[in-house]
Structures are given as structure tokens and as C-alpha cells.
Amino acid sequence: MIKFGKWIVKYRIPILILSFLLLIPTGICYMNTRINYDILSYLPGDIETMKGQEILLDEFGTGAFSVAVIDGMEEKEIVQLESKLKEIDHVKQVLWYGAIADISVPMNVMPQDLQEALKNADTGSQLMIITFDTSMSADETLDAIDEIRGLTDEQCLLSGMSAVVADIKKICNSEVIMYVVIAAGLSALVLALTMDSFLIPVIFLLSIGMAIVYNLGTNFIAGEISFVTQALAAVLQLAVTMDYSIFLWHSYQENQERYPGDKERAMAHAISQTLTSVVGSSITTVAGFLAMCFMTFTLGMDLGIVMAKGVVFGVLGCVTILPSMMLVCDKWIEKTRHRALMPDLGRTGKFVTKYFWVFLLLFVIILGPAYYGQSHNEVYYDLMGTLPENLESVKAGNALENDSQMGATHVILASSDLNSKAARNMENEIADVKGVKLAMGMNSILGPTIPKEIIPGDIKEMLDNGKYQMIYVMSEYKTGSDEVNEQCDTIRKIIKNYDETAMLIGEAPCTEDLITITDKDFKTVNAVSIILIFIIIAIVLKSISLPVILVSVIEFAIFINMGIPHYTGTVLPFIASIVIGTIQLGATVDYAILMTNKYKRERNKGAGKRDSVITALNSSLQSVFVSALSFFAATFGVGVYSSIDMISSLCMLLARGAVVSLLVVAFILPAMFMVFDKLICATSVGFRSKKSKAVDTTENNVIVQ
């Protein structure tokens, strides 16, 4: 490794030139990487709801639909609006009262339930179903949504998944750059105060920033990434890989004392030591992120691969770009030296070892409530719940709910071979299901009084193409609620009785699948991340007992972090319960590994149990404190700023998780060492000193090794 360090030092200028040149292609690739704003598109393609979406697009040429709430417009004005809507690219069809029959036909001849659903007698508002010939989150659909909104002010509010996705895109595009600015600014502030140079944090951030650009640029190979990954990738990579830069800086300072006046030699040794240490600790972080690839819900794979890749780029940047910058900027670094504003943590070790039984007692007392809390959190699956109330899709959803008592809209695909009587009976049964506002197919539109000939041809094609017939089901219940899930199950049973090939699709059925799949994914990801990190720690530390202790300690921190929302009454986005534990375990287990290595080194030197724990805690706590505080600052700022609750909640949980992990590693882990020292020494390699005896100066007794 020392040869590698010397090579980096020797060729630092070419390395920096190449590093800056690589920003050009990776930056271009990043700007041309498509962002997917539709969470539901990450559901597995082999489930019925997703297959139904493909059939809808292939057979009907309809990939998405939106329910518009029209208020304050005369029917003649709506007719003009309909004409304008049909001229917009990728708008396939517009369905409302005037499209079903000429507006000269009295509305009272239409079926009563259809009248009530399409027009609100109290408010005068009307509903319009707009279909698109492209998929729910396709760029063409989102562009069409924007164009529709441009036709009217707030007289036409668009609801539905495509409208929600369009609003998420709008917010992300306006906020994502600020996420990086806030995370970098707050991290720089923390580092400037806790380190001994004002310039070194800037160099850290520049080096990590380049690694982030490389990581995001290489996403172009995958074709697209999710908006969640886009929003979190830079912030998480900054927070997770900052440790490596801090370690290099401290190692460089130590080696300058060993080799005074020879900074190039000091840096070469610092690179060698950092690479050896960082590779071991980064593997656990990579494993934590890769565990998310085992999710059936492929958003986990999207985020997991990008973040695992980001850690690798972070390590490479730390041992190549960062040392090169530090040597080139050495004069300016020295000129900006100052006294670090760090609290004195030197007495923490003696305090913790003296009262270790208190911390063990706290561990036992808190464990039960923490575990119960994290396993009884309330989560939501409705994407609209993640958005601010002033957005158009949210206003439209609220208008549908409050004025028309309507929430989700489902779509049923059934065979056209189903005879009229059976189809009418099926629609009637669906209409009688609790919470169903309207079941609108060809049969319900015709009713007993309207002749089939009066229905426009394009409406007929929209609802029946000769192979499949389509039925719109308008529900009173919101997507993601227990009521709508029960409703979907009931409807599914009804349609299967009439047609085994019939499918129930739409946002609510997809969300129901999402609930089932992610519940399973939560268990899978947690198990895989624990097993992978357990194996890695066992190999790195050459121990049987230490993986159990270290993973248990960090899992305890995760229980506390994820248990708090239950007791505060906070409702979490579904994705939080799946990924937070894995990220917190992979990112903060490094704190425990760092302290364990120092504890192992002291025991190997012949120090006693208590002295080893004191030295390990005191010597590692400063690095862990700075790292955790930087992690907290980067994620907390984004959590406060983001107006998308999914992003905000994830960042706030990560910020709190860093602090909780810091406290647990500082107080619970040393207590574990005190209790299980004999077991650790007996089941681990490298803990027994070559000496036959060691004197524990704190306890004043002789310990047989």
C-alpha cells in the first residue's frame, strides 16, 4: 500500500488534471439521465395490476388518465375546453356529460348515479376524465399535463397519479440543487468549527463533490433513476463518505509528527493507512446499500446500487483526489489554521467505564419500548400525502373528496365476450359495493332509456375495443386507506366470478400491491443487511462474538430511532420503514468498528480490560463525534427544507439516526466491552497479548491473559 501512496504523491498534478477533465463527460451524462417520478412504476412487472397497465396501453392506446374537476364554467365553455384538450399532443380522449351525448339531450334521461357522479348539483362543478396515449409517468404525459393546466386557471383542477407525478417533478426540479447546497454548507460549517483549518472543509467538499458527479454521471448507463435517488444520492454520499476524508486528514497529521519536514512522505503513509482502514469499513456500508437490491420493489435496487457505487467513488476520491489537493493547497491550509472548537471528550472513557452498569440497565429498560415502537409505526402509502396542500393535484384531490365525495378511481378490464346481461349485472354488483360512487362502463352509460346509437363512436371505442371492455369505478375512499384496499378485494372477487381473466388496475390497486410487497421487503432487507454485515465484521475483526455485539448495538440504535415516531404520533412514508434501518446500520456501524479496532489494539498490547476500553473510547470519540455531527448537519438541513414529505422524513430520520448511533456507540458499546471482555478475548483473534500477564492500572488487579 505504501507504494500506492508514493505513486499518488508523485503524480498528484496529473491526477488532479485528469480528475477535473472527467467532470466534463460525467457532468454531461448526469444532465442527460432521465428521472423517473413515478414510484408505482417500480412494482414488479409480473403482478396483475402492472400487466393490466400494459394491456390498457397496448389494446386501448391508453396509458394514463386524469380526473379533472371543472368549476365555474358554462357547458358551452366546457365544450370549447374539450376541443382545446383534444388538440394537445398525447391527449387521447375526453369523457364527460357532453361527450357521452349532445348537450341538447336532457341530463335527466341519463342514469341517476351517472348524473350525480358527473355533475354536482350543489356546487355546479362537473367531472371530466382525460385519457392519454402514453404511460402514467412518461415525459409526454407530464408535458401534456402542464399544457392542460395552462389552458385554464383554477377552473380546471387535475387529479390522478399523472398530475401528482407532474407536481413531484416540478418540486424536485426546483429544490434538488438546494438540497446539495444546504447539505454542503452545513457540513462545511461543522467541519470548520471542529477541525483546525478553515480551508480543509472546502477541500473535503470539493473532493467529495467530484466523486458525487462521477457517481451521478455513471447513472446514465442505467438509463434513468428515481426522483428519490436523485434527491438523496448526493446528500447521502456526502454524509456517508465524509468519514474517509476526516480519517485521511488525521492520519496525515499524525504522520507529519513521525516525519517532520517531509510532508510528501507523511502523505504517502497516510494514504496507505487510510486505504487499509477505509476499505474494511466501507465494505460494511456498501453491503448495507446492496441489501436493498433484494427488494421486490425495485426502487430499493435503484437507490441501493447508486449509493453502493457512490461509496466506492468516495473511497477512490479519498485516496487519490483528496491527498493531491491537500498537497497542492498545503500553503493555504497552513495559513488558515485555527484552534478547533471541540468539547473536551478526554474524560468520557473513565466516566463510562465507572458507571457502565447504569448504561447496561438503560439498554435493558429502553430495548423493549424501542422495539415495540418501531414495530408499531403508522405508515402511509398515498403519494399525494407527501406533497404540500397548495399544489394543483392536491387541491384537485381535496375538491373531489370534499365536493363529490370521491377519492380513488379504479379501472376494470374484462372480456368483450361477456354478454350484456352479465356485464350489466357485474356493474350493478360493483356499484353496490360499499364506498363505490359510480361504476361507469358502456352498459351503465346506456341505461334503460338511451339508445346505443346516440353514443359517439370514439366513446364506444374508449370503453370497448372488441377484445376488452373497460369500466371506470369511482370510489369514495382515498388511495392507500384500509377502506379502499378492502373495497378493491371485494371488487376483485366480483369481477373474477364473471370473468376469470378480468383485471382491476389503477392507482389504488397498485398501492395495495405496494403495501403487500413492501411489507415482505422490509423483513427481507433487514435480514439480508444484518447477515451481510455480520459476516463482514466477523471476517474483518476475526471474531465470533464481536459481530453479535456490534450489530446488536447498532440495531438498538435503529430501534430507538424508528420507535420514536410511534410515541410522537408521527406517520411515516412507507419507504422510510424499509430503507432507514439498512442505511443506518451500514453507515454508522463504522463508528463501532473504529472503536473496536482501538480496543483490540490495546488488549493486544497487554493493557487491561478497563484501560483498553478507556483508551479506545477516548481516542475514537472525537472522530466519531465529528463524523456523526457532519452526517446530522447534512441530512437535517435537507429534512427541514424539503417540501416533499417523503424526502423530508427520510432525511430527518437519518439525521436523528446519526445522533442516536453516536450516543449508543459512546455509552452502550463500551459497557458491552466491559461485560463481555472475557468472551471477546476467548472468541476473537488478536485480543490476547504476547505477555502472560497485564496489570489493569484502574482496577489495581492482575488479569491473566
XYZ file of C-alpha atoms in Angstrom:
705
model
C 0.000 0.000 0.000
C 2.901 2.341 0.688
C 3.953 2.056 -2.960
C 0.489 3.144 -3.997
C 0.709 6.102 -1.602
C 4.068 7.167 -3.022
C 2.716 6.869 -6.569
C -0.246 9.169 -5.757
C 2.075 11.738 -4.171
C 4.440 11.649 -7.147
C 1.729 12.068 -9.780
C -0.593 14.384 -7.869
C -0.683 17.060 -10.595
C -1.633 14.679 -13.458
C -4.198 13.073 -11.129
C -5.849 16.445 -10.464
C -5.853 17.383 -14.165
C -7.440 14.045 -15.108
C -9.947 14.339 -12.251
C -11.174 17.736 -13.415
C -11.329 16.586 -17.052
C -13.509 13.612 -16.055
C -16.088 16.052 -14.700
C -16.951 17.083 -18.272
C -18.260 13.737 -19.632
C -19.781 12.653 -16.315
C -21.467 16.036 -15.879
C -22.956 15.808 -19.383
C -24.144 12.254 -18.687
C -25.727 13.363 -15.398
C -27.672 16.145 -17.094
C -28.954 13.669 -19.690
C -30.006 10.947 -17.256
C -33.787 10.613 -17.156
C -35.502 10.983 -13.782
C -38.471 8.721 -13.024
C -41.006 10.434 -10.766
C -43.478 7.538 -10.593
C -42.971 5.352 -7.514
C -45.541 2.780 -8.659
C -43.554 2.010 -11.819
C -41.041 0.184 -9.600
C -43.555 -2.537 -8.771
C -42.633 -5.929 -10.295
C -43.900 -6.324 -13.856
C -45.344 -9.812 -13.303
C -48.162 -8.777 -10.932
C -51.701 -8.445 -12.305
C -52.023 -4.687 -11.838
C -48.865 -3.999 -13.843
C -49.842 -6.484 -16.557
C -53.200 -4.740 -16.753
C -51.492 -1.377 -17.254
C -49.602 -2.838 -20.230
C -52.809 -4.269 -21.725
C -54.534 -0.922 -21.287
C -51.730 0.774 -23.208
C -51.388 -1.900 -25.903
C -55.058 -2.643 -26.549
C -56.737 0.699 -25.868
C -53.804 3.000 -26.515
C -54.495 4.473 -23.079
C -51.577 4.595 -20.673
C -52.797 7.166 -18.167
C -55.887 9.068 -17.189
C -56.684 12.050 -15.030
C -59.946 13.163 -13.437
C -60.485 16.901 -13.858
C -62.716 18.941 -11.559
C -64.285 21.777 -13.597
C -65.781 24.621 -11.613
C -67.370 27.899 -12.659
C -67.681 27.090 -16.375
C -70.821 27.010 -18.511
C -71.409 23.883 -20.578
C -70.664 25.756 -23.822
C -67.326 26.805 -22.330
C -66.628 23.186 -21.380
C -67.315 22.152 -24.972
C -64.701 24.689 -26.131
C -62.294 23.391 -23.453
C -62.888 19.829 -24.674
C -61.906 20.846 -28.223
C -58.719 22.509 -26.992
C -57.837 19.472 -24.845
C -58.166 17.111 -27.814
C -55.676 19.234 -29.771
C -52.965 18.688 -27.131
C -50.397 16.081 -28.116
C -50.988 12.655 -26.493
C -54.452 13.508 -25.136
C -56.426 10.543 -26.452
C -59.984 11.121 -25.275
C -62.113 13.371 -23.090
C -65.087 11.847 -21.293
C -67.786 13.992 -19.682
C -71.550 14.517 -19.924
C -71.305 16.498 -23.169
C -69.059 13.848 -24.757
C -71.429 10.998 -23.905
C -74.414 12.695 -25.519
C -75.020 16.008 -27.201
C -75.557 18.742 -24.589
C -79.027 19.288 -26.068
C -80.014 15.900 -24.633
C -81.555 16.493 -21.190
C -79.376 15.211 -18.439
C -82.339 13.724 -16.623
C -82.679 10.951 -19.218
C -79.259 9.635 -18.210
C -78.895 7.111 -15.335
C -79.285 8.821 -11.942
C -75.974 7.634 -10.473
C -74.148 8.774 -13.619
C -75.753 12.213 -13.374
C -74.816 12.589 -9.717
C -71.235 11.496 -10.337
C -70.611 13.703 -13.376
C -72.260 16.864 -12.077
C -72.534 18.179 -8.528
C -75.968 19.769 -8.072
C -74.844 21.780 -5.029
C -71.641 23.326 -6.357
C -72.280 23.158 -10.109
C -68.880 21.551 -10.694
C -68.505 18.852 -13.345
C -66.095 15.945 -13.725
C -64.110 15.127 -16.820
C -61.963 12.037 -17.428
C -58.990 12.823 -19.656
C -57.064 9.867 -21.081
C -53.555 9.877 -22.569
C -51.953 7.590 -25.142
C -48.681 7.438 -23.180
C -47.865 5.836 -19.830
C -48.565 7.355 -16.426
C -45.128 8.911 -15.878
C -43.932 9.289 -19.476
C -42.367 12.647 -20.286
C -45.044 13.174 -22.965
C -47.830 12.675 -20.389
C -46.249 15.107 -17.950
C -45.802 17.687 -20.719
C -49.473 17.264 -21.649
C -50.483 17.776 -18.001
C -48.551 21.051 -17.924
C -50.169 22.170 -21.178
C -53.666 21.353 -19.898
C -53.040 23.381 -16.769
C -52.015 26.280 -18.948
C -55.421 26.389 -20.648
C -57.350 27.443 -17.553
C -56.555 28.980 -14.192
C -58.064 27.119 -11.266
C -61.352 26.402 -13.014
C -59.977 23.032 -14.137
C -58.061 21.081 -11.460
C -56.362 17.822 -12.486
C -56.189 14.903 -10.070
C -54.765 11.428 -10.544
C -51.339 9.842 -10.472
C -50.008 11.619 -13.562
C -50.929 15.004 -12.075
C -49.243 14.036 -8.805
C -46.120 12.919 -10.688
C -46.071 16.225 -12.604
C -46.159 18.154 -9.314
C -43.408 15.994 -7.795
C -41.265 16.689 -10.861
C -41.879 20.426 -10.526
C -40.864 20.464 -6.848
C -37.804 18.274 -7.348
C -36.517 20.381 -10.216
C -36.804 23.499 -8.075
C -35.394 22.020 -4.851
C -32.800 19.358 -5.644
C -29.919 21.802 -6.157
C -30.731 23.441 -2.821
C -30.518 20.019 -1.134
C -26.861 19.798 -2.127
C -26.149 23.439 -1.235
C -27.705 23.072 2.222
C -26.010 19.738 2.943
C -22.609 21.018 1.798
C -22.955 24.349 3.610
C -23.942 22.868 6.968
C -21.307 20.125 6.724
C -18.668 22.757 5.951
C -19.771 24.782 8.968
C -19.481 21.764 11.276
C -16.066 20.838 9.890
C -14.781 24.418 10.032
C -15.622 24.588 13.738
C -14.482 21.106 14.745
C -11.288 20.895 12.654
C -8.137 23.021 12.849
C -8.247 24.650 9.395
C -10.890 26.732 7.668
C -9.738 25.643 4.200
C -9.660 21.884 4.756
C -13.500 21.560 4.831
C -13.649 23.293 1.431
C -11.124 20.815 0.056
C -13.082 17.927 1.573
C -16.293 19.107 -0.069
C -14.647 19.733 -3.437
C -13.149 16.239 -3.451
C -16.397 14.577 -2.364
C -18.342 16.760 -4.806
C -16.252 15.441 -7.691
C -16.899 11.855 -6.554
C -20.634 12.662 -6.441
C -20.574 13.961 -10.023
C -18.772 10.779 -11.172
C -21.390 8.669 -9.393
C -24.396 10.550 -10.731
C -22.891 10.688 -14.223
C -22.457 6.924 -14.406
C -26.200 6.522 -13.741
C -26.597 7.337 -17.443
C -25.690 3.690 -18.120
C -28.875 2.546 -16.327
C -30.971 4.931 -18.453
C -32.878 6.515 -15.557
C -33.005 6.863 -11.773
C -35.898 7.586 -9.416
C -36.567 11.058 -8.045
C -35.957 9.671 -4.540
C -32.480 8.530 -5.583
C -31.790 11.830 -7.331
C -32.817 13.797 -4.231
C -30.928 11.653 -1.698
C -27.871 10.348 -3.563
C -25.671 13.450 -3.291
C -26.684 14.181 0.309
C -26.176 10.584 1.455
C -22.880 10.177 -0.382
C -21.615 13.376 1.212
C -22.735 12.297 4.685
C -21.546 8.692 4.457
C -18.141 9.238 2.844
C -17.085 12.278 4.890
C -15.576 9.848 7.443
C -12.912 8.800 4.967
C -11.711 12.361 4.410
C -11.568 13.011 8.158
C -9.565 9.822 8.668
C -7.052 10.801 5.950
C -6.589 14.254 7.495
C -5.967 12.888 10.997
C -3.613 10.228 9.639
C -1.718 12.881 7.664
C -1.287 14.992 10.800
C -0.015 12.006 12.804
C 2.499 11.093 10.098
C 3.766 14.665 9.944
C 4.825 14.203 13.566
C 6.561 10.953 12.613
C 8.282 12.515 9.606
C 8.762 16.199 10.444
C 9.582 18.368 7.451
C 8.742 15.651 4.907
C 5.083 16.152 4.018
C 5.216 14.021 0.888
C 6.423 11.014 2.875
C 3.833 11.726 5.566
C 1.080 11.830 2.950
C 2.252 8.598 1.305
C 1.979 6.791 4.644
C -1.350 8.486 5.382
C -2.757 7.242 2.059
C -1.523 3.725 2.802
C -3.055 3.692 6.300
C -6.297 5.263 5.126
C -6.730 2.818 2.261
C -6.202 -0.145 4.589
C -8.676 1.142 7.172
C -11.277 2.676 4.863
C -11.605 -0.346 2.560
C -12.535 -2.521 5.541
C -15.103 -0.093 6.959
C -16.553 0.913 3.584
C -17.373 -2.696 2.753
C -19.984 -2.732 5.532
C -21.547 0.454 4.143
C -21.608 -0.977 0.610
C -23.155 -4.187 1.954
C -25.882 -2.191 3.691
C -26.819 -0.435 0.464
C -26.592 -3.585 -1.657
C -29.012 -5.309 0.739
C -31.701 -3.042 -0.740
C -31.193 -4.785 -4.090
C -33.007 -7.805 -2.610
C -36.264 -5.830 -2.564
C -39.033 -6.944 -4.924
C -39.995 -3.269 -5.108
C -37.156 -2.228 -7.404
C -36.879 1.329 -6.061
C -34.636 -0.331 -3.463
C -32.318 -1.624 -6.163
C -32.285 1.800 -7.806
C -31.216 3.558 -4.599
C -29.011 0.699 -3.374
C -26.843 0.417 -6.498
C -26.405 4.168 -6.848
C -25.381 4.547 -3.192
C -23.086 1.499 -3.182
C -21.426 2.921 -6.279
C -21.197 6.285 -4.541
C -19.308 4.782 -1.597
C -16.798 3.193 -3.985
C -16.256 6.522 -5.779
C -15.953 8.170 -2.354
C -13.161 5.808 -1.306
C -11.312 6.246 -4.605
C -11.600 10.027 -4.368
C -10.381 9.986 -0.769
C -7.104 8.217 -1.608
C -6.390 9.935 -4.954
C -8.053 13.332 -5.444
C -8.119 14.477 -1.808
C -4.425 13.881 -0.963
C -3.418 15.514 -4.250
C -5.478 18.598 -3.403
C -4.130 18.712 0.153
C -0.519 18.702 -1.036
C -1.149 21.290 -3.768
C -3.007 23.580 -1.323
C -0.667 22.962 1.613
C 0.468 26.597 1.945
C -3.098 27.906 2.084
C -4.117 25.178 4.535
C -1.353 26.266 6.917
C -2.363 29.920 6.612
C -5.957 29.126 7.611
C -5.061 27.129 10.728
C -7.068 27.828 13.882
C -7.914 26.234 17.185
C -10.591 23.572 16.814
C -13.740 24.343 18.771
C -14.212 20.815 20.079
C -15.503 19.959 23.544
C -13.075 18.119 25.813
C -14.044 14.463 25.481
C -10.959 13.136 27.262
C -12.785 12.167 30.453
C -15.607 10.295 28.773
C -13.825 6.937 28.914
C -13.353 6.943 32.698
C -16.943 8.092 33.261
C -18.447 5.404 31.027
C -16.353 2.561 32.452
C -17.069 3.677 36.026
C -20.858 3.680 35.516
C -21.086 1.034 32.788
C -23.741 -0.887 34.740
C -26.019 2.191 34.536
C -25.779 2.216 30.744
C -26.426 -1.532 30.583
C -29.500 -1.022 32.742
C -30.679 1.741 30.373
C -30.105 -0.644 27.461
C -32.342 -3.278 29.064
C -35.038 -0.751 30.052
C -35.198 1.036 26.669
C -34.903 -2.058 24.441
C -38.479 -3.292 24.953
C -40.320 0.010 24.337
C -37.987 0.850 21.418
C -38.622 -2.482 19.712
C -42.367 -2.201 20.286
C -42.426 1.359 18.918
C -40.510 0.586 15.725
C -42.698 -2.446 15.001
C -45.951 -0.491 15.516
C -45.268 2.611 13.431
C -48.070 4.008 11.332
C -47.099 4.487 7.679
C -48.855 5.955 4.645
C -48.710 4.867 1.012
C -50.630 7.671 -0.697
C -48.142 9.741 -2.670
C -50.430 12.773 -2.501
C -49.833 12.750 1.244
C -46.198 13.627 0.623
C -46.990 16.909 -1.122
C -47.834 20.446 0.066
C -51.517 21.388 0.210
C -51.131 24.274 -2.275
C -50.251 22.055 -5.251
C -52.828 21.646 -8.022
C -53.033 17.843 -7.781
C -53.636 18.069 -4.027
C -56.288 20.779 -4.496
C -57.993 18.632 -7.117
C -57.908 15.579 -4.865
C -59.359 17.589 -1.982
C -62.058 19.038 -4.264
C -63.036 15.539 -5.400
C -63.140 14.323 -1.823
C -64.998 17.293 -0.323
C -67.395 18.281 -3.120
C -68.025 14.989 -4.903
C -67.180 12.527 -2.088
C -64.741 10.803 -4.430
C -61.254 9.525 -3.821
C -59.530 6.873 -5.930
C -60.548 5.857 -9.451
C -60.117 2.214 -10.498
C -60.250 0.654 -13.945
C -61.639 -2.804 -14.695
C -60.581 -4.681 -17.810
C -62.942 -7.503 -18.736
C -63.513 -9.568 -21.860
C -65.777 -8.078 -24.540
C -67.258 -11.561 -24.953
C -69.111 -11.073 -21.682
C -72.797 -10.779 -22.672
C -74.716 -7.580 -21.967
C -76.808 -9.101 -19.181
C -73.772 -10.463 -17.320
C -71.866 -7.197 -17.840
C -74.828 -5.175 -16.531
C -75.184 -7.465 -13.506
C -71.460 -7.207 -12.823
C -71.593 -3.402 -12.981
C -74.628 -3.370 -10.690
C -72.863 -5.571 -8.137
C -69.805 -3.329 -8.255
C -71.982 -0.229 -7.837
C -73.474 -1.794 -4.676
C -70.041 -2.324 -3.059
C -69.577 -0.132 -0.015
C -67.862 3.138 -0.907
C -68.322 2.850 -4.691
C -69.646 6.145 -6.048
C -70.030 5.043 -9.660
C -69.277 2.081 -11.925
C -69.178 3.540 -15.445
C -68.988 1.166 -18.377
C -70.835 1.013 -21.659
C -73.884 -0.601 -20.033
C -74.154 1.958 -17.233
C -73.898 4.835 -19.722
C -76.671 3.437 -21.908
C -79.054 2.703 -19.064
C -82.632 1.726 -19.892
C -83.570 4.893 -21.838
C -80.598 5.892 -24.020
C -80.268 4.076 -27.357
C -76.803 2.750 -28.245
C -76.763 4.760 -31.472
C -76.684 8.085 -29.626
C -73.318 7.296 -28.005
C -70.416 8.784 -30.066
C -68.156 6.243 -31.770
C -64.999 7.397 -30.039
C -66.672 6.898 -26.625
C -67.681 3.368 -27.634
C -64.079 2.619 -28.674
C -62.847 4.130 -25.451
C -64.926 1.707 -23.364
C -64.972 -1.402 -25.616
C -62.463 -2.249 -28.349
C -63.994 -5.589 -29.294
C -61.500 -7.618 -27.251
C -61.687 -5.899 -23.875
C -64.297 -3.716 -22.243
C -63.310 -1.060 -19.743
C -65.228 0.044 -16.651
C -64.280 3.102 -14.605
C -65.007 2.702 -10.904
C -65.069 5.869 -8.833
C -64.563 5.306 -5.110
C -65.374 7.451 -2.097
C -62.201 6.243 -0.373
C -58.639 7.595 -0.601
C -55.784 5.637 -2.139
C -53.759 3.694 0.424
C -56.542 3.552 3.031
C -57.730 0.312 4.644
C -61.225 1.007 3.311
C -60.160 1.257 -0.336
C -57.989 -1.863 -0.019
C -60.969 -3.825 1.316
C -63.071 -2.360 -1.491
C -60.522 -3.489 -4.101
C -60.560 -7.028 -2.689
C -64.368 -7.129 -2.878
C -64.448 -5.788 -6.455
C -61.764 -8.251 -7.496
C -63.868 -11.176 -6.223
C -66.940 -9.900 -8.090
C -65.239 -9.489 -11.471
C -63.492 -12.875 -11.186
C -66.896 -14.527 -10.696
C -67.984 -13.188 -14.078
C -64.672 -13.330 -15.932
C -61.579 -15.182 -14.682
C -59.360 -13.033 -16.938
C -60.767 -9.718 -15.663
C -58.295 -7.334 -14.015
C -58.601 -4.484 -11.539
C -55.994 -1.794 -12.154
C -55.352 1.806 -11.205
C -53.549 3.719 -8.502
C -55.406 2.182 -5.543
C -54.957 -1.489 -6.624
C -51.282 -0.779 -7.394
C -50.887 0.815 -3.987
C -52.499 -2.227 -2.363
C -49.881 -4.389 -4.111
C -47.241 -1.937 -2.920
C -48.362 -2.433 0.702
C -48.172 -6.229 0.411
C -44.831 -6.261 -1.397
C -43.041 -3.697 0.780
C -44.168 -5.446 3.974
C -42.305 -8.521 2.761
C -39.382 -6.414 1.513
C -38.967 -4.825 4.960
C -38.297 -8.218 6.540
C -36.073 -9.368 3.664
C -33.888 -6.247 3.541
C -33.371 -6.160 7.308
C -32.404 -9.831 7.404
C -30.043 -9.580 4.415
C -28.307 -6.413 5.689
C -27.775 -7.917 9.145
C -26.416 -11.192 7.725
C -24.076 -9.461 5.239
C -22.686 -7.005 7.785
C -22.406 -9.766 10.402
C -20.259 -11.842 8.019
C -18.098 -8.859 7.030
C -17.435 -7.868 10.657
C -16.616 -11.481 11.523
C -14.045 -11.627 8.720
C -12.569 -8.143 9.291
C -12.298 -8.457 13.088
C -11.668 -12.234 13.059
C -14.223 -12.808 15.783
C -17.358 -14.801 16.504
C -18.704 -12.703 19.371
C -17.938 -9.166 18.141
C -20.323 -9.264 15.132
C -23.158 -10.137 17.519
C -22.254 -7.312 19.898
C -21.663 -4.635 17.251
C -24.753 -5.439 15.166
C -26.877 -5.647 18.335
C -25.688 -2.227 19.475
C -26.442 -0.533 16.145
C -29.783 -2.369 15.831
C -30.604 -1.000 19.295
C -29.907 2.500 17.942
C -32.159 1.757 14.947
C -34.965 0.580 17.257
C -34.750 3.839 19.198
C -34.675 5.963 16.040
C -37.575 4.149 14.381
C -39.506 3.771 17.648
C -39.711 7.496 18.385
C -42.319 8.224 15.635
C -44.726 5.756 17.252
C -44.648 7.592 20.575
C -44.813 11.048 18.963
C -47.721 10.069 16.722
C -45.750 10.715 13.525
C -46.969 8.938 10.378
C -44.052 7.857 8.176
C -43.857 7.336 4.398
C -43.750 3.612 3.634
C -40.260 3.744 2.117
C -38.778 5.006 5.399
C -39.520 1.828 7.314
C -37.758 -0.219 4.625
C -34.549 1.678 3.936
C -33.724 3.643 7.105
C -32.651 0.643 9.156
C -30.409 -0.659 6.375
C -28.806 2.730 5.716
C -28.299 3.487 9.421
C -26.780 0.060 10.043
C -24.419 0.252 7.066
C -23.416 3.895 7.600
C -22.930 4.003 11.387
C -21.583 0.530 12.165
C -18.252 2.111 11.131
C -18.320 4.054 14.406
C -18.448 0.785 16.329
C -15.762 -0.853 14.170
C -13.391 2.094 14.704
C -13.730 1.861 18.496
C -13.450 -1.939 18.431
C -10.194 -1.823 16.478
C -8.671 0.527 19.051
C -9.949 -1.662 21.905
C -8.414 -4.705 20.185
C -5.084 -2.925 19.709
C -4.863 -2.002 23.393
C -5.718 -5.515 24.565
C -3.143 -6.927 22.181
C -0.520 -4.590 23.656
C -1.213 -6.044 27.089
C -3.438 -3.377 28.582
C -6.173 -4.440 30.999
C -9.867 -4.512 30.230
C -10.820 -1.154 31.716
C -7.706 0.666 30.452
C -8.297 -0.728 26.943
C -11.906 0.450 26.898
C -10.957 3.912 28.222
C -8.224 4.367 25.614
C -10.415 3.055 22.788
C -13.303 5.357 23.661
C -11.194 8.473 24.255
C -9.112 8.040 21.100
C -12.024 7.320 18.756
C -14.764 9.536 20.182
C -13.540 12.751 18.546
C -13.554 11.218 15.056
C -16.948 9.613 15.648
C -18.331 12.871 17.074
C -17.219 14.948 14.062
C -18.430 12.328 11.595
C -21.856 11.946 13.229
C -22.278 15.705 13.591
C -21.420 16.196 9.908
C -23.875 13.424 8.940
C -26.532 15.085 11.108
C -25.937 18.550 9.640
C -26.096 17.352 6.014
C -29.344 15.425 6.399
C -31.113 17.623 8.965
C -30.887 20.745 6.789
C -32.428 18.958 3.802
C -35.114 17.464 6.047
C -36.155 20.913 7.231
C -36.067 22.468 3.755
C -37.725 19.826 1.558
C -41.432 20.308 0.882
C -41.841 16.663 -0.210
C -42.657 14.760 2.969
C -41.093 11.542 1.691
C -37.706 13.245 1.245
C -38.078 15.326 4.401
C -38.998 12.344 6.589
C -36.152 10.201 5.258
C -33.593 12.933 5.916
C -34.918 13.723 9.402
C -34.788 10.034 10.328
C -31.224 9.740 9.007
C -30.179 12.860 10.939
C -31.635 11.557 14.182
C -30.208 8.106 13.461
C -26.673 9.520 13.262
C -27.025 11.166 16.686
C -28.614 8.098 18.287
C -25.880 5.847 16.864
C -23.234 8.237 18.212
C -24.716 8.096 21.726
C -25.160 4.329 21.669
C -21.603 3.719 20.437
C -20.217 6.164 23.021
C -22.087 4.747 26.037
C -23.568 1.297 25.339
C -20.759 -0.303 23.304
C -18.025 0.348 25.944
C -20.367 -1.112 28.571
C -20.708 -4.220 26.398
C -16.925 -4.491 26.209
C -16.723 -4.271 29.995
C -19.220 -7.100 30.463
C -18.208 -9.419 27.639
C -14.427 -8.857 27.668
C -13.582 -12.457 28.596
C -15.931 -13.836 25.940
C -14.494 -11.471 23.312
C -10.907 -12.419 24.120
C -11.762 -16.123 24.027
C -13.641 -15.986 20.685
C -11.557 -13.441 18.774
C -8.119 -13.358 17.143
C -5.689 -10.598 18.164
C -7.047 -9.772 21.625
C -4.534 -11.785 23.639
C -1.200 -10.117 24.271
C 2.091 -11.910 23.893
C 2.750 -11.224 27.539
C 1.451 -13.678 30.073
C 0.061 -11.001 32.381
C -1.137 -7.445 32.199
C -1.809 -5.053 35.053
C -5.058 -3.056 34.897
C -3.990 0.233 36.462
C -7.542 1.390 37.012
C -8.761 -1.687 38.859
C -5.366 -2.343 40.525
C -5.569 -6.082 39.944
C -3.774 -8.644 37.791
C -5.583 -10.068 34.807
C -4.413 -13.392 33.434
C -4.355 -13.246 29.669
